[in-house]
Amino acid sequence: MNTPPATSEIKSVFTTENCLFGVENITGGKVVEFRYGLPGFESLSKFVVADVKDYSPFKILQSIEDPDVSLLILNIDFLKMPMDARITIDKMKNINNNGCNQEGEVEIYVILRYDKAIKAFSANMKAPLVVNFKNQVGKQIILEDENLSVHHTLTLI
Amino acid sequence: MLVLTRKSGEKLRIGNNIIITILNHSYGQIKMGIEAPPEIPIYREEIYNRIREKNQASVLVDAPNPNLLKRLFKGMK
């Protein structure tokens, strides 16, 4: 198994040209390989789950191979959701065959989208990211649950 | 496209570790079973396309404003 790279190595992924958030604001991160790519970014597999100053608990999923690809993500544990959705998610955490939790715990993230026109965020609950930081592998899965939406609107307070 | 005819209960092997079994068919629907290594994602094509569009539309063009994220987080509690 590869040793997780040091923070300095994570930081080297970000340059002033590619970093939307300011390189100095990257406070940490972990490398994750999406071996089979992510739908829509099929040619990309290496990403960093990065911490950005003042963003916590939100994180950034940044492609190492394409500096223009960065996504806002959130650990699903922070999301309020219907009970049946919570059950689906909890089941998923326990399933041993999702391809990336042979060792250690998995963490589940949702991808958030900011719609500038309506100034609102939505979460893709239908297709969360399952990440195992110990193995450094991740996968985007699609849940069969009909009640889960790719466009779950979130409220701002 | 390779086109093969199979009867219910018959199988197809793709590579050395993916097996597709035709289980039954009725009213224009085909039910199939797929055995594949767990790391291989299996998607319905139309759903895959929806997720692909959604992922691409989620790419950040600007750095999210930390105050906006704080308000978003408050809304989740």
PDB file of C-alpha atoms in Angstrom:
ATOM      1  CA  MET A   1       0.000   0.000   0.000  1.00  0.00           C
ATOM      2  CA  ASN A   2       1.115   3.522  -0.796  1.00  0.00           C
ATOM      3  CA  THR A   3       1.811   5.838   2.068  1.00  0.00           C
ATOM      4  CA  PRO A   4      -0.478   8.844   1.941  1.00  0.00           C
ATOM      5  CA  PRO A   5       1.447  11.801   0.564  1.00  0.00           C
ATOM      6  CA  ALA A   6       2.501  14.580   2.893  1.00  0.00           C
ATOM      7  CA  THR A   7       0.536  17.804   2.959  1.00  0.00           C
ATOM      8  CA  SER A   8       3.293  19.515   0.980  1.00  0.00           C
ATOM      9  CA  GLU A   9       2.763  16.992  -1.783  1.00  0.00           C
ATOM     10  CA  ILE A  10      -0.979  17.649  -1.718  1.00  0.00           C
ATOM     11  CA  LYS A  11      -0.285  21.342  -1.913  1.00  0.00           C
ATOM     12  CA  SER A  12       1.915  20.826  -4.956  1.00  0.00           C
ATOM     13  CA  VAL A  13      -1.179  19.631  -6.847  1.00  0.00           C
ATOM     14  CA  PHE A  14      -2.476  23.164  -6.584  1.00  0.00           C
ATOM     15  CA  THR A  15      -0.768  26.018  -8.369  1.00  0.00           C
ATOM     16  CA  THR A  16      -1.717  29.658  -8.528  1.00  0.00           C
ATOM     17  CA  GLU A  17      -2.991  29.061 -12.074  1.00  0.00           C
ATOM     18  CA  ASN A  18      -5.326  26.213 -11.275  1.00  0.00           C
ATOM     19  CA  CYS A  19      -6.403  26.908  -7.737  1.00  0.00           C
ATOM     20  CA  LEU A  20      -9.734  28.682  -7.477  1.00  0.00           C
ATOM     21  CA  PHE A  21      -9.402  28.842  -3.736  1.00  0.00           C
ATOM     22  CA  GLY A  22      -5.903  30.264  -3.388  1.00  0.00           C
ATOM     23  CA  VAL A  23      -3.033  27.820  -2.814  1.00  0.00           C
ATOM     24  CA  GLU A  24      -2.367  29.359   0.589  1.00  0.00           C
ATOM     25  CA  ASN A  25      -5.909  28.426   1.642  1.00  0.00           C
ATOM     26  CA  ILE A  26      -5.450  24.685   1.063  1.00  0.00           C
ATOM     27  CA  THR A  27      -5.041  23.294   4.557  1.00  0.00           C
ATOM     28  CA  GLY A  28      -4.818  19.591   3.775  1.00  0.00           C
ATOM     29  CA  GLY A  29      -6.038  16.789   1.621  1.00  0.00           C
ATOM     30  CA  LYS A  30      -6.019  13.130   0.742  1.00  0.00           C
ATOM     31  CA  VAL A  31      -5.404  11.490  -2.613  1.00  0.00           C
ATOM     32  CA  VAL A  32      -8.168   9.260  -3.937  1.00  0.00           C
ATOM     33  CA  GLU A  33      -8.159   7.253  -7.124  1.00  0.00           C
ATOM     34  CA  PHE A  34     -11.407   6.762  -9.004  1.00  0.00           C
ATOM     35  CA  ARG A  35     -10.133   3.790 -10.988  1.00  0.00           C
ATOM     36  CA  TYR A  36     -13.067   3.666 -13.321  1.00  0.00           C
ATOM     37  CA  GLY A  37     -13.389   7.415 -13.600  1.00  0.00           C
ATOM     38  CA  LEU A  38     -16.366   9.507 -12.649  1.00  0.00           C
ATOM     39  CA  PRO A  39     -19.300   9.796 -15.057  1.00  0.00           C
ATOM     40  CA  GLY A  40     -18.599  12.877 -17.135  1.00  0.00           C
ATOM     41  CA  PHE A  41     -14.871  12.822 -16.368  1.00  0.00           C
ATOM     42  CA  GLU A  42     -14.060   9.408 -17.742  1.00  0.00           C
ATOM     43  CA  SER A  43     -10.452  10.240 -18.564  1.00  0.00           C
ATOM     44  CA  LEU A  44      -9.670  11.436 -15.040  1.00  0.00           C
ATOM     45  CA  SER A  45      -8.924   9.108 -12.171  1.00  0.00           C
ATOM     46  CA  LYS A  46      -6.647  10.853  -9.679  1.00  0.00           C
ATOM     47  CA  PHE A  47      -8.239  13.347  -7.322  1.00  0.00           C
ATOM     48  CA  VAL A  48      -7.538  15.077  -4.038  1.00  0.00           C
ATOM     49  CA  VAL A  49     -10.181  15.498  -1.370  1.00  0.00           C
ATOM     50  CA  ALA A  50      -8.953  18.864  -0.155  1.00  0.00           C
ATOM     51  CA  ASP A  51      -9.644  20.965   2.886  1.00  0.00           C
ATOM     52  CA  VAL A  52      -9.917  24.660   2.253  1.00  0.00           C
ATOM     53  CA  LYS A  53      -9.671  27.358   4.911  1.00  0.00           C
ATOM     54  CA  ASP A  54     -13.122  28.533   6.082  1.00  0.00           C
ATOM     55  CA  TYR A  55     -14.911  25.824   4.048  1.00  0.00           C
ATOM     56  CA  SER A  56     -15.218  23.150   6.717  1.00  0.00           C
ATOM     57  CA  PRO A  57     -17.166  20.856   6.799  1.00  0.00           C
ATOM     58  CA  PHE A  58     -17.346  21.252   3.021  1.00  0.00           C
ATOM     59  CA  LYS A  59     -14.450  19.883   0.997  1.00  0.00           C
ATOM     60  CA  ILE A  60     -13.193  20.177  -2.531  1.00  0.00           C
ATOM     61  CA  LEU A  61     -12.724  17.225  -4.872  1.00  0.00           C
ATOM     62  CA  GLN A  62      -9.947  18.419  -7.155  1.00  0.00           C
ATOM     63  CA  SER A  63      -8.710  16.515 -10.203  1.00  0.00           C
ATOM     64  CA  ILE A  64      -4.941  16.132 -10.258  1.00  0.00           C
ATOM     65  CA  GLU A  65      -4.964  15.592 -14.009  1.00  0.00           C
ATOM     66  CA  ASP A  66      -7.258  18.443 -15.010  1.00  0.00           C
ATOM     67  CA  PRO A  67      -6.917  21.613 -12.946  1.00  0.00           C
ATOM     68  CA  ASP A  68     -10.269  22.887 -14.241  1.00  0.00           C
ATOM     69  CA  VAL A  69     -12.203  20.081 -12.597  1.00  0.00           C
ATOM     70  CA  SER A  70     -13.081  20.799  -8.985  1.00  0.00           C
ATOM     71  CA  LEU A  71     -16.284  19.941  -7.174  1.00  0.00           C
ATOM     72  CA  LEU A  72     -17.769  21.006  -3.869  1.00  0.00           C
ATOM     73  CA  ILE A  73     -18.534  17.961  -1.738  1.00  0.00           C
ATOM     74  CA  LEU A  74     -19.913  17.260   1.719  1.00  0.00           C
ATOM     75  CA  ASN A  75     -19.824  14.243   3.970  1.00  0.00           C
ATOM     76  CA  ILE A  76     -23.353  12.873   3.909  1.00  0.00           C
ATOM     77  CA  ASP A  77     -23.454  12.636   7.698  1.00  0.00           C
ATOM     78  CA  PHE A  78     -23.950  16.413   7.800  1.00  0.00           C
ATOM     79  CA  LEU A  79     -27.045  16.318   5.603  1.00  0.00           C
ATOM     80  CA  LYS A  80     -30.553  16.265   6.877  1.00  0.00           C
ATOM     81  CA  MET A  81     -32.463  13.727   4.833  1.00  0.00           C
ATOM     82  CA  PRO A  82     -35.604  11.594   4.869  1.00  0.00           C
ATOM     83  CA  MET A  83     -35.431   8.513   7.080  1.00  0.00           C
ATOM     84  CA  ASP A  84     -35.675   6.062   4.190  1.00  0.00           C
ATOM     85  CA  ALA A  85     -32.766   7.761   2.468  1.00  0.00           C
ATOM     86  CA  ARG A  86     -30.752   7.540   5.695  1.00  0.00           C
ATOM     87  CA  ILE A  87     -31.490   3.820   5.863  1.00  0.00           C
ATOM     88  CA  THR A  88     -30.331   3.336   2.269  1.00  0.00           C
ATOM     89  CA  ILE A  89     -27.111   5.190   3.046  1.00  0.00           C
ATOM     90  CA  ASP A  90     -26.483   3.256   6.235  1.00  0.00           C
ATOM     91  CA  LYS A  91     -27.032  -0.019   4.433  1.00  0.00           C
ATOM     92  CA  MET A  92     -24.573   1.045   1.800  1.00  0.00           C
ATOM     93  CA  LYS A  93     -21.914   1.698   4.415  1.00  0.00           C
ATOM     94  CA  ASN A  94     -22.270  -1.872   5.560  1.00  0.00           C
ATOM     95  CA  ILE A  95     -22.216  -3.526   2.191  1.00  0.00           C
ATOM     96  CA  ASN A  96     -18.905  -5.185   1.655  1.00  0.00           C
ATOM     97  CA  ASN A  97     -19.067  -5.354  -2.086  1.00  0.00           C
ATOM     98  CA  ASN A  98     -19.059  -1.721  -3.103  1.00  0.00           C
ATOM     99  CA  GLY A  99     -15.558  -2.155  -4.353  1.00  0.00           C
ATOM    100  CA  CYS A 100     -13.619   0.064  -2.056  1.00  0.00           C
ATOM    101  CA  ASN A 101     -14.005  -0.989   1.512  1.00  0.00           C
ATOM    102  CA  GLN A 102     -11.981  -4.163   1.740  1.00  0.00           C
ATOM    103  CA  GLU A 103     -10.045  -2.498   4.519  1.00  0.00           C
ATOM    104  CA  GLY A 104     -11.148   0.264   6.793  1.00  0.00           C
ATOM    105  CA  GLU A 105     -14.199   2.443   6.864  1.00  0.00           C
ATOM    106  CA  VAL A 106     -15.738   4.153   3.896  1.00  0.00           C
ATOM    107  CA  GLU A 107     -16.862   7.734   3.899  1.00  0.00           C
ATOM    108  CA  ILE A 108     -19.739   8.913   1.769  1.00  0.00           C
ATOM    109  CA  TYR A 109     -19.879  12.311   0.145  1.00  0.00           C
ATOM    110  CA  VAL A 110     -22.477  14.076  -1.949  1.00  0.00           C
ATOM    111  CA  ILE A 111     -21.582  16.424  -4.774  1.00  0.00           C
ATOM    112  CA  LEU A 112     -23.086  19.866  -4.369  1.00  0.00           C
ATOM    113  CA  ARG A 113     -24.016  22.151  -7.189  1.00  0.00           C
ATOM    114  CA  TYR A 114     -24.389  25.900  -6.954  1.00  0.00           C
ATOM    115  CA  ASP A 115     -26.855  27.351  -9.413  1.00  0.00           C
ATOM    116  CA  LYS A 116     -25.773  30.933  -9.834  1.00  0.00           C
ATOM    117  CA  ALA A 117     -28.964  31.989 -11.638  1.00  0.00           C
ATOM    118  CA  ILE A 118     -31.225  31.073  -8.732  1.00  0.00           C
ATOM    119  CA  LYS A 119     -28.542  31.405  -6.031  1.00  0.00           C
ATOM    120  CA  ALA A 120     -29.298  27.964  -4.633  1.00  0.00           C
ATOM    121  CA  PHE A 121     -27.398  24.817  -3.796  1.00  0.00           C
ATOM    122  CA  SER A 122     -28.523  21.298  -4.578  1.00  0.00           C
ATOM    123  CA  ALA A 123     -27.092  17.942  -3.625  1.00  0.00           C
ATOM    124  CA  ASN A 124     -26.899  14.863  -5.804  1.00  0.00           C
ATOM    125  CA  MET A 125     -28.331  12.286  -3.406  1.00  0.00           C
ATOM    126  CA  LYS A 126     -28.866   9.707  -6.132  1.00  0.00           C
ATOM    127  CA  ALA A 127     -25.178   9.276  -6.932  1.00  0.00           C
ATOM    128  CA  PRO A 128     -22.940   9.722  -3.885  1.00  0.00           C
ATOM    129  CA  LEU A 129     -19.205   9.169  -3.779  1.00  0.00           C
ATOM    130  CA  VAL A 130     -17.983   6.249  -1.710  1.00  0.00           C
ATOM    131  CA  VAL A 131     -14.401   6.830  -0.615  1.00  0.00           C
ATOM    132  CA  ASN A 132     -11.985   4.669   1.289  1.00  0.00           C
ATOM    133  CA  PHE A 133      -9.089   6.850   2.382  1.00  0.00           C
ATOM    134  CA  LYS A 134      -7.099   3.916   3.691  1.00  0.00           C
ATOM    135  CA  ASN A 135      -7.020   2.239   0.282  1.00  0.00           C
ATOM    136  CA  GLN A 136      -7.142   5.606  -1.460  1.00  0.00           C
ATOM    137  CA  VAL A 137      -9.903   4.490  -3.768  1.00  0.00           C
ATOM    138  CA  GLY A 138     -13.261   5.968  -4.554  1.00  0.00           C
ATOM    139  CA  LYS A 139     -16.278   5.209  -6.664  1.00  0.00           C
ATOM    140  CA  GLN A 140     -19.446   7.038  -7.605  1.00  0.00           C
ATOM    141  CA  ILE A 141     -22.381   4.742  -7.095  1.00  0.00           C
ATOM    142  CA  ILE A 142     -25.962   5.161  -8.212  1.00  0.00           C
ATOM    143  CA  LEU A 143     -28.602   4.266  -5.650  1.00  0.00           C
ATOM    144  CA  GLU A 144     -31.715   2.410  -6.772  1.00  0.00           C
ATOM    145  CA  ASP A 145     -33.954   4.250  -4.282  1.00  0.00           C
ATOM    146  CA  GLU A 146     -36.573   6.108  -6.341  1.00  0.00           C
ATOM    147  CA  ASN A 147     -36.995   8.770  -3.651  1.00  0.00           C
ATOM    148  CA  LEU A 148     -33.440  10.006  -3.986  1.00  0.00           C
ATOM    149  CA  SER A 149     -32.944  12.897  -6.348  1.00  0.00           C
ATOM    150  CA  VAL A 150     -29.984  14.136  -8.363  1.00  0.00           C
ATOM    151  CA  HIS A 151     -31.270  17.596  -7.516  1.00  0.00           C
ATOM    152  CA  HIS A 152     -32.041  17.756  -3.806  1.00  0.00           C
ATOM    153  CA  THR A 153     -32.494  21.472  -3.071  1.00  0.00           C
ATOM    154  CA  LEU A 154     -30.785  22.802   0.037  1.00  0.00           C
ATOM    155  CA  THR A 155     -31.848  25.827   2.031  1.00  0.00           C
ATOM    156  CA  LEU A 156     -29.707  28.801   2.913  1.00  0.00           C
ATOM    157  CA  ILE A 157     -30.248  30.538   6.242  1.00  0.00           C
TER     158      ILE A 157
ATOM    159  CA  MET B   1     -22.174  -3.846 -32.440  1.00  0.00           C
ATOM    160  CA  LEU B   2     -21.877  -7.528 -31.742  1.00  0.00           C
ATOM    161  CA  VAL B   3     -25.330  -9.123 -31.735  1.00  0.00           C
ATOM    162  CA  LEU B   4     -25.863 -12.517 -30.107  1.00  0.00           C
ATOM    163  CA  THR B   5     -29.029 -14.537 -29.505  1.00  0.00           C
ATOM    164  CA  ARG B   6     -29.471 -16.176 -26.112  1.00  0.00           C
ATOM    165  CA  LYS B   7     -32.252 -18.182 -24.472  1.00  0.00           C
ATOM    166  CA  SER B   8     -33.492 -17.674 -20.923  1.00  0.00           C
ATOM    167  CA  GLY B   9     -31.009 -19.159 -18.494  1.00  0.00           C
ATOM    168  CA  GLU B  10     -28.115 -18.872 -20.912  1.00  0.00           C
ATOM    169  CA  LYS B  11     -25.096 -16.778 -20.129  1.00  0.00           C
ATOM    170  CA  LEU B  12     -22.594 -14.464 -21.724  1.00  0.00           C
ATOM    171  CA  ARG B  13     -19.057 -14.006 -20.553  1.00  0.00           C
ATOM    172  CA  ILE B  14     -17.267 -10.711 -21.074  1.00  0.00           C
ATOM    173  CA  GLY B  15     -13.543 -10.898 -20.471  1.00  0.00           C
ATOM    174  CA  ASN B  16     -12.639 -13.446 -17.842  1.00  0.00           C
ATOM    175  CA  ASN B  17     -14.657 -12.118 -14.942  1.00  0.00           C
ATOM    176  CA  ILE B  18     -17.976 -10.674 -16.089  1.00  0.00           C
ATOM    177  CA  ILE B  19     -20.922 -12.999 -16.587  1.00  0.00           C
ATOM    178  CA  ILE B  20     -24.347 -11.930 -17.748  1.00  0.00           C
ATOM    179  CA  THR B  21     -27.241 -14.334 -17.326  1.00  0.00           C
ATOM    180  CA  ILE B  22     -30.494 -13.853 -19.219  1.00  0.00           C
ATOM    181  CA  LEU B  23     -33.083 -14.656 -16.552  1.00  0.00           C
ATOM    182  CA  ASN B  24     -36.379 -14.184 -18.357  1.00  0.00           C
ATOM    183  CA  HIS B  25     -38.222 -11.941 -20.753  1.00  0.00           C
ATOM    184  CA  SER B  26     -41.820 -10.845 -20.919  1.00  0.00           C
ATOM    185  CA  TYR B  27     -43.797  -7.940 -22.298  1.00  0.00           C
ATOM    186  CA  GLY B  28     -40.807  -6.394 -24.015  1.00  0.00           C
ATOM    187  CA  GLN B  29     -38.656  -6.471 -20.886  1.00  0.00           C
ATOM    188  CA  ILE B  30     -35.584  -8.558 -20.318  1.00  0.00           C
ATOM    189  CA  LYS B  31     -34.381  -9.413 -16.861  1.00  0.00           C
ATOM    190  CA  MET B  32     -30.688 -10.166 -16.536  1.00  0.00           C
ATOM    191  CA  GLY B  33     -28.272 -10.990 -13.796  1.00  0.00           C
ATOM    192  CA  ILE B  34     -24.770  -9.578 -13.816  1.00  0.00           C
ATOM    193  CA  GLU B  35     -21.810 -11.035 -11.989  1.00  0.00           C
ATOM    194  CA  ALA B  36     -18.809  -8.737 -12.015  1.00  0.00           C
ATOM    195  CA  PRO B  37     -15.961  -7.766  -9.701  1.00  0.00           C
ATOM    196  CA  PRO B  38     -17.229  -5.246  -7.124  1.00  0.00           C
ATOM    197  CA  GLU B  39     -14.949  -2.461  -8.315  1.00  0.00           C
ATOM    198  CA  ILE B  40     -16.604  -2.438 -11.739  1.00  0.00           C
ATOM    199  CA  PRO B  41     -19.460   0.053 -11.712  1.00  0.00           C
ATOM    200  CA  ILE B  42     -22.657  -1.049 -13.418  1.00  0.00           C
ATOM    201  CA  TYR B  43     -25.123   1.629 -14.467  1.00  0.00           C
ATOM    202  CA  ARG B  44     -28.308   1.856 -16.490  1.00  0.00           C
ATOM    203  CA  GLU B  45     -27.244   3.887 -19.511  1.00  0.00           C
ATOM    204  CA  GLU B  46     -29.887   6.632 -19.227  1.00  0.00           C
ATOM    205  CA  ILE B  47     -29.165   7.100 -15.525  1.00  0.00           C
ATOM    206  CA  TYR B  48     -25.435   7.166 -16.222  1.00  0.00           C
ATOM    207  CA  ASN B  49     -26.058   9.991 -18.689  1.00  0.00           C
ATOM    208  CA  ARG B  50     -28.057  11.965 -16.142  1.00  0.00           C
ATOM    209  CA  ILE B  51     -25.292  11.598 -13.568  1.00  0.00           C
ATOM    210  CA  ARG B  52     -22.685  12.564 -16.150  1.00  0.00           C
ATOM    211  CA  GLU B  53     -24.565  15.773 -17.007  1.00  0.00           C
ATOM    212  CA  LYS B  54     -25.091  16.555 -13.345  1.00  0.00           C
ATOM    213  CA  ASN B  55     -21.405  15.993 -12.519  1.00  0.00           C
ATOM    214  CA  GLN B  56     -20.288  18.233 -15.360  1.00  0.00           C
ATOM    215  CA  ALA B  57     -22.767  20.933 -14.354  1.00  0.00           C
ATOM    216  CA  SER B  58     -21.408  20.798 -10.795  1.00  0.00           C
ATOM    217  CA  VAL B  59     -17.852  21.779 -11.722  1.00  0.00           C
ATOM    218  CA  LEU B  60     -16.946  24.941  -9.855  1.00  0.00           C
ATOM    219  CA  VAL B  61     -16.349  28.027 -11.947  1.00  0.00           C
ATOM    220  CA  ASP B  62     -15.759  30.319  -8.993  1.00  0.00           C
ATOM    221  CA  ALA B  63     -14.491  29.677  -5.508  1.00  0.00           C
ATOM    222  CA  PRO B  64     -17.519  29.233  -3.258  1.00  0.00           C
ATOM    223  CA  ASN B  65     -17.991  32.125  -0.873  1.00  0.00           C
ATOM    224  CA  PRO B  66     -17.273  30.924   2.706  1.00  0.00           C
ATOM    225  CA  ASN B  67     -20.189  32.998   4.058  1.00  0.00           C
ATOM    226  CA  LEU B  68     -22.544  31.325   1.608  1.00  0.00           C
ATOM    227  CA  LEU B  69     -21.243  27.944   2.771  1.00  0.00           C
ATOM    228  CA  LYS B  70     -21.837  28.933   6.392  1.00  0.00           C
ATOM    229  CA  ARG B  71     -25.436  29.842   5.565  1.00  0.00           C
ATOM    230  CA  LEU B  72     -25.833  26.590   3.667  1.00  0.00           C
ATOM    231  CA  PHE B  73     -24.518  24.623   6.620  1.00  0.00           C
ATOM    232  CA  LYS B  74     -26.879  26.433   9.002  1.00  0.00           C
ATOM    233  CA  GLY B  75     -29.769  25.461   6.745  1.00  0.00           C
ATOM    234  CA  MET B  76     -28.893  21.795   7.218  1.00  0.00           C
ATOM    235  CA  LYS B  77     -29.287  21.787  10.976  1.00  0.00           C
TER     236      LYS B  77
END
